[in-house]
Amino acid sequence: MKQPQTSRRSFLALAALAPFAAAVTSACGTSGPGASSGGGASMWYLSGEPNQTTMQKAVDAFSSANPDNKIAATYFQNDAYKTKIKTAIGAGQAPTIIYGWGGGTLKTYAEANQVEDLTSWFGENPDLKNKFFPAAFGAATVNGKIYAVPNQYVAPIVLFYNKELFEKAGAQPPKTWDDVMSLVKTFNDMGVAPFSLGGQSRWTSMMWLEYLLDRIGGAEVFTAIFEGKPNAWMDPAVIETGTKIQELVSADGFIKGFSSIAADSNADQALLFTGKAAMMLHGSWTYGAMKKGGQNFVQDGKLGFIPFPTISGGKGDPKNAVGNPAAYMSISSKATDKEKETAKKFLKDGILTDTVIDTYINSGSVPIVNGIEDKLDTSPDKDFLNFVYDLAKNAPNFQQSWDQALSPTAAEALLNNIDQLFLKSITPQQFAENMNATLGK
Amino acid sequence: MSNTVSTAPKTEAAARTATAKGGQRDKALAWLTAPALFFFVAFAVVPLAGVLILSFASWDGIGAIGSAGLGNWFSVLADPGLYNALGLTFLIMIASWLVQTPISLLLGVFTAGSQRYRAALAVLYFLPLLLSSAAVAIAFKALLDPNFGLATGLGLPFLAQDWLGVPHLAVGLVIFVIAWQFVPFHTLIYQGGVRQIPKSLYEAAEIDGAGTIKQFFHITLPQLKYTIITSSTLMVVGSLTYFDLIFVLTGGGPGNSTRILALDMYLRGFRANLMGPASVIAVILVLIGLALALFLQRLGGKDKQGSQLEGM
């Protein structure tokens, strides 16, 4: 075969030109998804029902009422969205309206000046500020300034149980931790898993730690962690929490194979409504999904719900709740003034309209707006809705889920360590030490 | 490279003909590589340089980029998580090679035959090749679910293990699913390799009275030397980038038991917002990949350099 030799000089000439060409092509991508023509604004939101349809209807209604200020919505899957929005903001290509969960991630955005400070706008619109539950603003506030508009519904974590299985066992739902441990034995003897858990998702296991730490040590322990106080994770309450969890795991409290069950596929809910597990600690949002997917389990009144049990000797207020106070929407500071105006108008008039509020209530959720008691009372799901409403409203402290309250760096370390704690591959002491190393990160 | 010296006599003749026709053609041919070179620089060299720079920076992916000096390197190299990920990456790499090579080699030799039923079987074998890694992972996850999976559906209690929830079972399962997905691809490579072997070699062997097994070890296997090296290179370097399958199947869990290097990089960078340390891992991955690729090239010997790298 005859192969001509390339001269070194021509090769180098090409190599020298290539970065120049690369620079030219990379300069082409200046108009990202965030840039929209005219006075419209772009918005990224989560796909999945019933929220996607509800939001699209709200967008359509707003856009037809404001033909010059349309909203263009794009929908993404939950986990994919979390990565995509971060990357887009980092690259300066964010949509006008940024959907999020507040807390630590919002703090990262605010400190990088990527989202608008809405404090003065809320000051000019007191009606808007008074429309929402006051508790909803906590996770929207960074260093005393409000960076996001609360929306959607309040979603505390509650203890669900299968009434049928409790009747069969002749047992009462647990009021204290001792009840929990004795029920574990009762149900294991019956051949039913005491608790369902989608442990592969890790945030599902985290919900247990949130409530246990709150009941054992009180709200102050996590507040100290959140504020990054030195050695905050080394509090004895953290170690006791870890010990209780490992006791529950050792007693076969969770369904066999829990660490390979993912919550995304709703397999953990299915375990509860198919009678394979007696109880499940989960967000109130699973009510709607079980109502839809669990044949007539919810409709026939077989689903029970109670607050998290108390722990004897614990310092925490048994009325405290944890979960998601709301979802949030921020405005990108990189958007044009016109886009920002449209976005503000939409956030003020377009979302949580009466229609949207009714849709949420019909799907078994409690919207975060004041003065909906009458509407909740007329719903077929009024028992559950009132339970959630009272739990959220009467809680002296409503702790936002840790993975959202903490910075993304600390949150990822937390989820990883919780996974290992549940697998018993680390001790409660090691858990506390590992987490202590993340303080201030 | 040092090998150019040894290949010089072989290419001398080629070079002489080229000079005889003049340097003009050389230049024209050199410019033909421009598009490939452009894309290589734009999409490989430039990002690589960017990653190298980022490995010395502190960046959360959103705010301003600051300098971190050697801080990222020290913190990553002191992190036991890195060695766990490295160990797992090599474990999965070696196990994948050991499982996949014999299976795909034998399947490749088998499907290279000419009977009609083999063609039909070959189509079946190649089916997994058509599925995306994410689809494969989701399917296996559903089949292996300890409560709603295949085992309970078919009433086979011995299959109802917590496959993805026990660390050593999860690693084994990952190796199995990777093999299930990639054996067809390597079978295809070996099938092609076997079909290249001249028939006359086998005819001669048969006249000398060699049986099928002797033929396999004395003709097929030696003739497939370069095919084995190619397939192994793809397997070994490819195993460094297994990501999607493990990400969907286990997410690195339970605990850190399947958190291989590529996944560790993603989780650090995009979940924990630690772009600097993630870039350190990316650089380590590139270095390991380069070292392995060079090592496998050397395995082929100088012979290989002469015949396959001609024209470089």
PDB file of N, CA and C in Angstrom, chain A residues 87-144:
ATOM      1  N   THR A  87     -27.297  23.827  34.832  1.00  0.00           N
ATOM      2  CA  THR A  87     -26.369  24.024  33.738  1.00  0.00           C
ATOM      3  C   THR A  87     -26.746  25.260  32.935  1.00  0.00           C
ATOM      4  N   ALA A  88     -28.050  25.428  32.686  1.00  0.00           N
ATOM      5  CA  ALA A  88     -28.505  26.569  31.892  1.00  0.00           C
ATOM      6  C   ALA A  88     -28.207  27.877  32.608  1.00  0.00           C
ATOM      7  N   ILE A  89     -28.435  27.917  33.898  1.00  0.00           N
ATOM      8  CA  ILE A  89     -28.162  29.147  34.642  1.00  0.00           C
ATOM      9  C   ILE A  89     -26.666  29.431  34.643  1.00  0.00           C
ATOM     10  N   GLY A  90     -25.860  28.381  34.856  1.00  0.00           N
ATOM     11  CA  GLY A  90     -24.413  28.553  34.843  1.00  0.00           C
ATOM     12  C   GLY A  90     -23.919  29.067  33.508  1.00  0.00           C
ATOM     13  N   ALA A  91     -24.589  28.684  32.417  1.00  0.00           N
ATOM     14  CA  ALA A  91     -24.173  29.095  31.082  1.00  0.00           C
ATOM     15  C   ALA A  91     -24.836  30.398  30.654  1.00  0.00           C
ATOM     16  N   GLY A  92     -25.625  31.025  31.537  1.00  0.00           N
ATOM     17  CA  GLY A  92     -26.301  32.270  31.184  1.00  0.00           C
ATOM     18  C   GLY A  92     -27.429  32.064  30.182  1.00  0.00           C
ATOM     19  N   GLN A  93     -28.035  30.884  30.146  1.00  0.00           N
ATOM     20  CA  GLN A  93     -29.091  30.583  29.175  1.00  0.00           C
ATOM     21  C   GLN A  93     -30.397  30.241  29.873  1.00  0.00           C
ATOM     22  N   ALA A  94     -30.619  30.795  31.041  1.00  0.00           N
ATOM     23  CA  ALA A  94     -31.794  30.431  31.822  1.00  0.00           C
ATOM     24  C   ALA A  94     -33.068  30.968  31.191  1.00  0.00           C
ATOM     25  N   PRO A  95     -34.208  30.311  31.412  1.00  0.00           N
ATOM     26  CA  PRO A  95     -35.491  30.864  30.988  1.00  0.00           C
ATOM     27  C   PRO A  95     -35.833  32.075  31.867  1.00  0.00           C
ATOM     28  N   THR A  96     -36.834  32.854  31.458  1.00  0.00           N
ATOM     29  CA  THR A  96     -37.193  34.026  32.258  1.00  0.00           C
ATOM     30  C   THR A  96     -37.677  33.599  33.631  1.00  0.00           C
ATOM     31  N   ILE A  97     -38.567  32.586  33.641  1.00  0.00           N
ATOM     32  CA  ILE A  97     -39.116  32.116  34.913  1.00  0.00           C
ATOM     33  C   ILE A  97     -38.454  30.793  35.288  1.00  0.00           C
ATOM     34  N   ILE A  98     -37.820  30.796  36.458  1.00  0.00           N
ATOM     35  CA  ILE A  98     -37.082  29.618  36.906  1.00  0.00           C
ATOM     36  C   ILE A  98     -37.873  28.922  37.998  1.00  0.00           C
ATOM     37  N   TYR A  99     -38.321  27.689  37.719  1.00  0.00           N
ATOM     38  CA  TYR A  99     -39.071  26.904  38.691  1.00  0.00           C
ATOM     39  C   TYR A  99     -38.089  26.232  39.640  1.00  0.00           C
ATOM     40  N   GLY A 100     -38.431  26.150  40.916  1.00  0.00           N
ATOM     41  CA  GLY A 100     -37.513  25.504  41.851  1.00  0.00           C
ATOM     42  C   GLY A 100     -38.167  25.185  43.168  1.00  0.00           C
ATOM     43  N   TRP A 101     -37.351  24.784  44.130  1.00  0.00           N
ATOM     44  CA  TRP A 101     -37.849  24.359  45.433  1.00  0.00           C
ATOM     45  C   TRP A 101     -37.346  25.268  46.565  1.00  0.00           C
ATOM     46  N   GLY A 102     -36.764  26.417  46.189  1.00  0.00           N
ATOM     47  CA  GLY A 102     -36.266  27.340  47.199  1.00  0.00           C
ATOM     48  C   GLY A 102     -35.080  26.777  47.952  1.00  0.00           C
ATOM     49  N   GLY A 103     -34.834  27.289  49.146  1.00  0.00           N
ATOM     50  CA  GLY A 103     -33.800  26.748  50.013  1.00  0.00           C
ATOM     51  C   GLY A 103     -32.386  26.940  49.511  1.00  0.00           C
ATOM     52  N   GLY A 104     -31.573  25.883  49.691  1.00  0.00           N
ATOM     53  CA  GLY A 104     -30.146  25.970  49.416  1.00  0.00           C
ATOM     54  C   GLY A 104     -29.815  26.263  47.965  1.00  0.00           C
ATOM     55  N   THR A 105     -30.590  25.670  47.039  1.00  0.00           N
ATOM     56  CA  THR A 105     -30.313  25.908  45.626  1.00  0.00           C
ATOM     57  C   THR A 105     -30.618  27.352  45.264  1.00  0.00           C
ATOM     58  N   LEU A 106     -31.746  27.859  45.767  1.00  0.00           N
ATOM     59  CA  LEU A 106     -32.098  29.257  45.494  1.00  0.00           C
ATOM     60  C   LEU A 106     -31.024  30.190  46.054  1.00  0.00           C
ATOM     61  N   LYS A 107     -30.478  29.820  47.198  1.00  0.00           N
ATOM     62  CA  LYS A 107     -29.422  30.618  47.815  1.00  0.00           C
ATOM     63  C   LYS A 107     -28.203  30.675  46.880  1.00  0.00           C
ATOM     64  N   THR A 108     -27.858  29.533  46.270  1.00  0.00           N
ATOM     65  CA  THR A 108     -26.737  29.513  45.325  1.00  0.00           C
ATOM     66  C   THR A 108     -27.002  30.479  44.169  1.00  0.00           C
ATOM     67  N   TYR A 109     -28.224  30.439  43.649  1.00  0.00           N
ATOM     68  CA  TYR A 109     -28.576  31.333  42.534  1.00  0.00           C
ATOM     69  C   TYR A 109     -28.506  32.795  42.979  1.00  0.00           C
ATOM     70  N   ALA A 110     -29.074  33.082  44.171  1.00  0.00           N
ATOM     71  CA  ALA A 110     -29.144  34.468  44.641  1.00  0.00           C
ATOM     72  C   ALA A 110     -27.739  35.022  44.872  1.00  0.00           C
ATOM     73  N   GLU A 111     -26.875  34.203  45.454  1.00  0.00           N
ATOM     74  CA  GLU A 111     -25.526  34.684  45.746  1.00  0.00           C
ATOM     75  C   GLU A 111     -24.700  34.881  44.490  1.00  0.00           C
ATOM     76  N   ALA A 112     -25.082  34.211  43.399  1.00  0.00           N
ATOM     77  CA  ALA A 112     -24.389  34.425  42.129  1.00  0.00           C
ATOM     78  C   ALA A 112     -25.098  35.493  41.296  1.00  0.00           C
ATOM     79  N   ASN A 113     -26.065  36.200  41.915  1.00  0.00           N
ATOM     80  CA  ASN A 113     -26.833  37.251  41.231  1.00  0.00           C
ATOM     81  C   ASN A 113     -27.510  36.769  39.968  1.00  0.00           C
ATOM     82  N   GLN A 114     -28.042  35.565  40.000  1.00  0.00           N
ATOM     83  CA  GLN A 114     -28.699  35.017  38.819  1.00  0.00           C
ATOM     84  C   GLN A 114     -30.213  35.210  38.871  1.00  0.00           C
ATOM     85  N   VAL A 115     -30.763  35.505  40.043  1.00  0.00           N
ATOM     86  CA  VAL A 115     -32.221  35.682  40.150  1.00  0.00           C
ATOM     87  C   VAL A 115     -32.543  37.067  40.725  1.00  0.00           C
ATOM     88  N   GLU A 116     -33.708  37.580  40.329  1.00  0.00           N
ATOM     89  CA  GLU A 116     -34.140  38.917  40.730  1.00  0.00           C
ATOM     90  C   GLU A 116     -34.520  38.969  42.213  1.00  0.00           C
ATOM     91  N   ASP A 117     -34.174  40.070  42.861  1.00  0.00           N
ATOM     92  CA  ASP A 117     -34.632  40.339  44.218  1.00  0.00           C
ATOM     93  C   ASP A 117     -36.061  40.876  44.111  1.00  0.00           C
ATOM     94  N   LEU A 118     -37.039  40.140  44.670  1.00  0.00           N
ATOM     95  CA  LEU A 118     -38.451  40.518  44.511  1.00  0.00           C
ATOM     96  C   LEU A 118     -39.011  41.213  45.754  1.00  0.00           C
ATOM     97  N   THR A 119     -38.148  41.552  46.716  1.00  0.00           N
ATOM     98  CA  THR A 119     -38.628  42.109  47.984  1.00  0.00           C
ATOM     99  C   THR A 119     -39.464  43.372  47.771  1.00  0.00           C
ATOM    100  N   SER A 120     -38.942  44.310  46.987  1.00  0.00           N
ATOM    101  CA  SER A 120     -39.660  45.573  46.818  1.00  0.00           C
ATOM    102  C   SER A 120     -40.941  45.372  46.014  1.00  0.00           C
ATOM    103  N   TRP A 121     -40.900  44.412  45.078  1.00  0.00           N
ATOM    104  CA  TRP A 121     -42.104  44.129  44.281  1.00  0.00           C
ATOM    105  C   TRP A 121     -43.211  43.580  45.181  1.00  0.00           C
ATOM    106  N   PHE A 122     -42.854  42.704  46.107  1.00  0.00           N
ATOM    107  CA  PHE A 122     -43.845  42.211  47.064  1.00  0.00           C
ATOM    108  C   PHE A 122     -44.332  43.361  47.959  1.00  0.00           C
ATOM    109  N   GLY A 123     -43.416  44.308  48.266  1.00  0.00           N
ATOM    110  CA  GLY A 123     -43.804  45.471  49.057  1.00  0.00           C
ATOM    111  C   GLY A 123     -44.856  46.309  48.340  1.00  0.00           C
ATOM    112  N   GLU A 124     -44.704  46.415  46.999  1.00  0.00           N
ATOM    113  CA  GLU A 124     -45.671  47.199  46.215  1.00  0.00           C
ATOM    114  C   GLU A 124     -46.982  46.450  46.031  1.00  0.00           C
ATOM    115  N   ASN A 125     -46.948  45.141  46.177  1.00  0.00           N
ATOM    116  CA  ASN A 125     -48.155  44.324  45.968  1.00  0.00           C
ATOM    117  C   ASN A 125     -48.518  43.557  47.238  1.00  0.00           C
ATOM    118  N   PRO A 126     -48.957  44.268  48.282  1.00  0.00           N
ATOM    119  CA  PRO A 126     -49.238  43.584  49.552  1.00  0.00           C
ATOM    120  C   PRO A 126     -50.303  42.497  49.410  1.00  0.00           C
ATOM    121  N   ASP A 127     -51.249  42.681  48.476  1.00  0.00           N
ATOM    122  CA  ASP A 127     -52.300  41.670  48.293  1.00  0.00           C
ATOM    123  C   ASP A 127     -51.704  40.322  47.920  1.00  0.00           C
ATOM    124  N   LEU A 128     -50.707  40.388  47.072  1.00  0.00           N
ATOM    125  CA  LEU A 128     -50.068  39.163  46.620  1.00  0.00           C
ATOM    126  C   LEU A 128     -49.367  38.485  47.792  1.00  0.00           C
ATOM    127  N   LYS A 129     -48.686  39.297  48.569  1.00  0.00           N
ATOM    128  CA  LYS A 129     -47.944  38.717  49.691  1.00  0.00           C
ATOM    129  C   LYS A 129     -48.911  38.081  50.704  1.00  0.00           C
ATOM    130  N   ASN A 130     -50.074  38.705  50.896  1.00  0.00           N
ATOM    131  CA  ASN A 130     -51.026  38.183  51.876  1.00  0.00           C
ATOM    132  C   ASN A 130     -51.841  37.013  51.351  1.00  0.00           C
ATOM    133  N   LYS A 131     -51.698  36.762  50.037  1.00  0.00           N
ATOM    134  CA  LYS A 131     -52.471  35.676  49.441  1.00  0.00           C
ATOM    135  C   LYS A 131     -51.967  34.303  49.912  1.00  0.00           C
ATOM    136  N   PHE A 132     -50.653  34.199  50.160  1.00  0.00           N
ATOM    137  CA  PHE A 132     -50.064  32.887  50.451  1.00  0.00           C
ATOM    138  C   PHE A 132     -49.901  32.642  51.950  1.00  0.00           C
ATOM    139  N   PHE A 133     -49.804  31.350  52.322  1.00  0.00           N
ATOM    140  CA  PHE A 133     -49.454  30.985  53.699  1.00  0.00           C
ATOM    141  C   PHE A 133     -48.143  31.692  54.064  1.00  0.00           C
ATOM    142  N   PRO A 134     -48.076  32.300  55.241  1.00  0.00           N
ATOM    143  CA  PRO A 134     -46.815  32.956  55.613  1.00  0.00           C
ATOM    144  C   PRO A 134     -45.631  31.976  55.618  1.00  0.00           C
ATOM    145  N   ALA A 135     -45.884  30.723  55.997  1.00  0.00           N
ATOM    146  CA  ALA A 135     -44.803  29.736  56.089  1.00  0.00           C
ATOM    147  C   ALA A 135     -44.151  29.482  54.735  1.00  0.00           C
ATOM    148  N   ALA A 136     -44.903  29.795  53.644  1.00  0.00           N
ATOM    149  CA  ALA A 136     -44.376  29.509  52.312  1.00  0.00           C
ATOM    150  C   ALA A 136     -43.195  30.404  51.953  1.00  0.00           C
ATOM    151  N   PHE A 137     -43.033  31.522  52.656  1.00  0.00           N
ATOM    152  CA  PHE A 137     -41.983  32.461  52.272  1.00  0.00           C
ATOM    153  C   PHE A 137     -40.603  32.099  52.827  1.00  0.00           C
ATOM    154  N   GLY A 138     -40.577  31.244  53.870  1.00  0.00           N
ATOM    155  CA  GLY A 138     -39.294  30.902  54.488  1.00  0.00           C
ATOM    156  C   GLY A 138     -38.252  30.447  53.489  1.00  0.00           C
ATOM    157  N   ALA A 139     -38.606  29.467  52.674  1.00  0.00           N
ATOM    158  CA  ALA A 139     -37.630  28.897  51.753  1.00  0.00           C
ATOM    159  C   ALA A 139     -37.401  29.779  50.527  1.00  0.00           C
ATOM    160  N   ALA A 140     -38.187  30.873  50.407  1.00  0.00           N
ATOM    161  CA  ALA A 140     -38.013  31.787  49.275  1.00  0.00           C
ATOM    162  C   ALA A 140     -37.117  32.954  49.663  1.00  0.00           C
ATOM    163  N   THR A 141     -36.726  33.003  50.944  1.00  0.00           N
ATOM    164  CA  THR A 141     -35.986  34.155  51.463  1.00  0.00           C
ATOM    165  C   THR A 141     -34.522  33.798  51.666  1.00  0.00           C
ATOM    166  N   VAL A 142     -33.648  34.641  51.144  1.00  0.00           N
ATOM    167  CA  VAL A 142     -32.209  34.461  51.331  1.00  0.00           C
ATOM    168  C   VAL A 142     -31.653  35.759  51.904  1.00  0.00           C
ATOM    169  N   ASN A 143     -31.011  35.684  53.039  1.00  0.00           N
ATOM    170  CA  ASN A 143     -30.446  36.861  53.707  1.00  0.00           C
ATOM    171  C   ASN A 143     -31.456  38.004  53.836  1.00  0.00           C
ATOM    172  N   GLY A 144     -32.685  37.660  54.197  1.00  0.00           N
ATOM    173  CA  GLY A 144     -33.704  38.690  54.431  1.00  0.00           C
ATOM    174  C   GLY A 144     -34.383  39.217  53.173  1.00  0.00           C
TER     175      GLY A 144
END
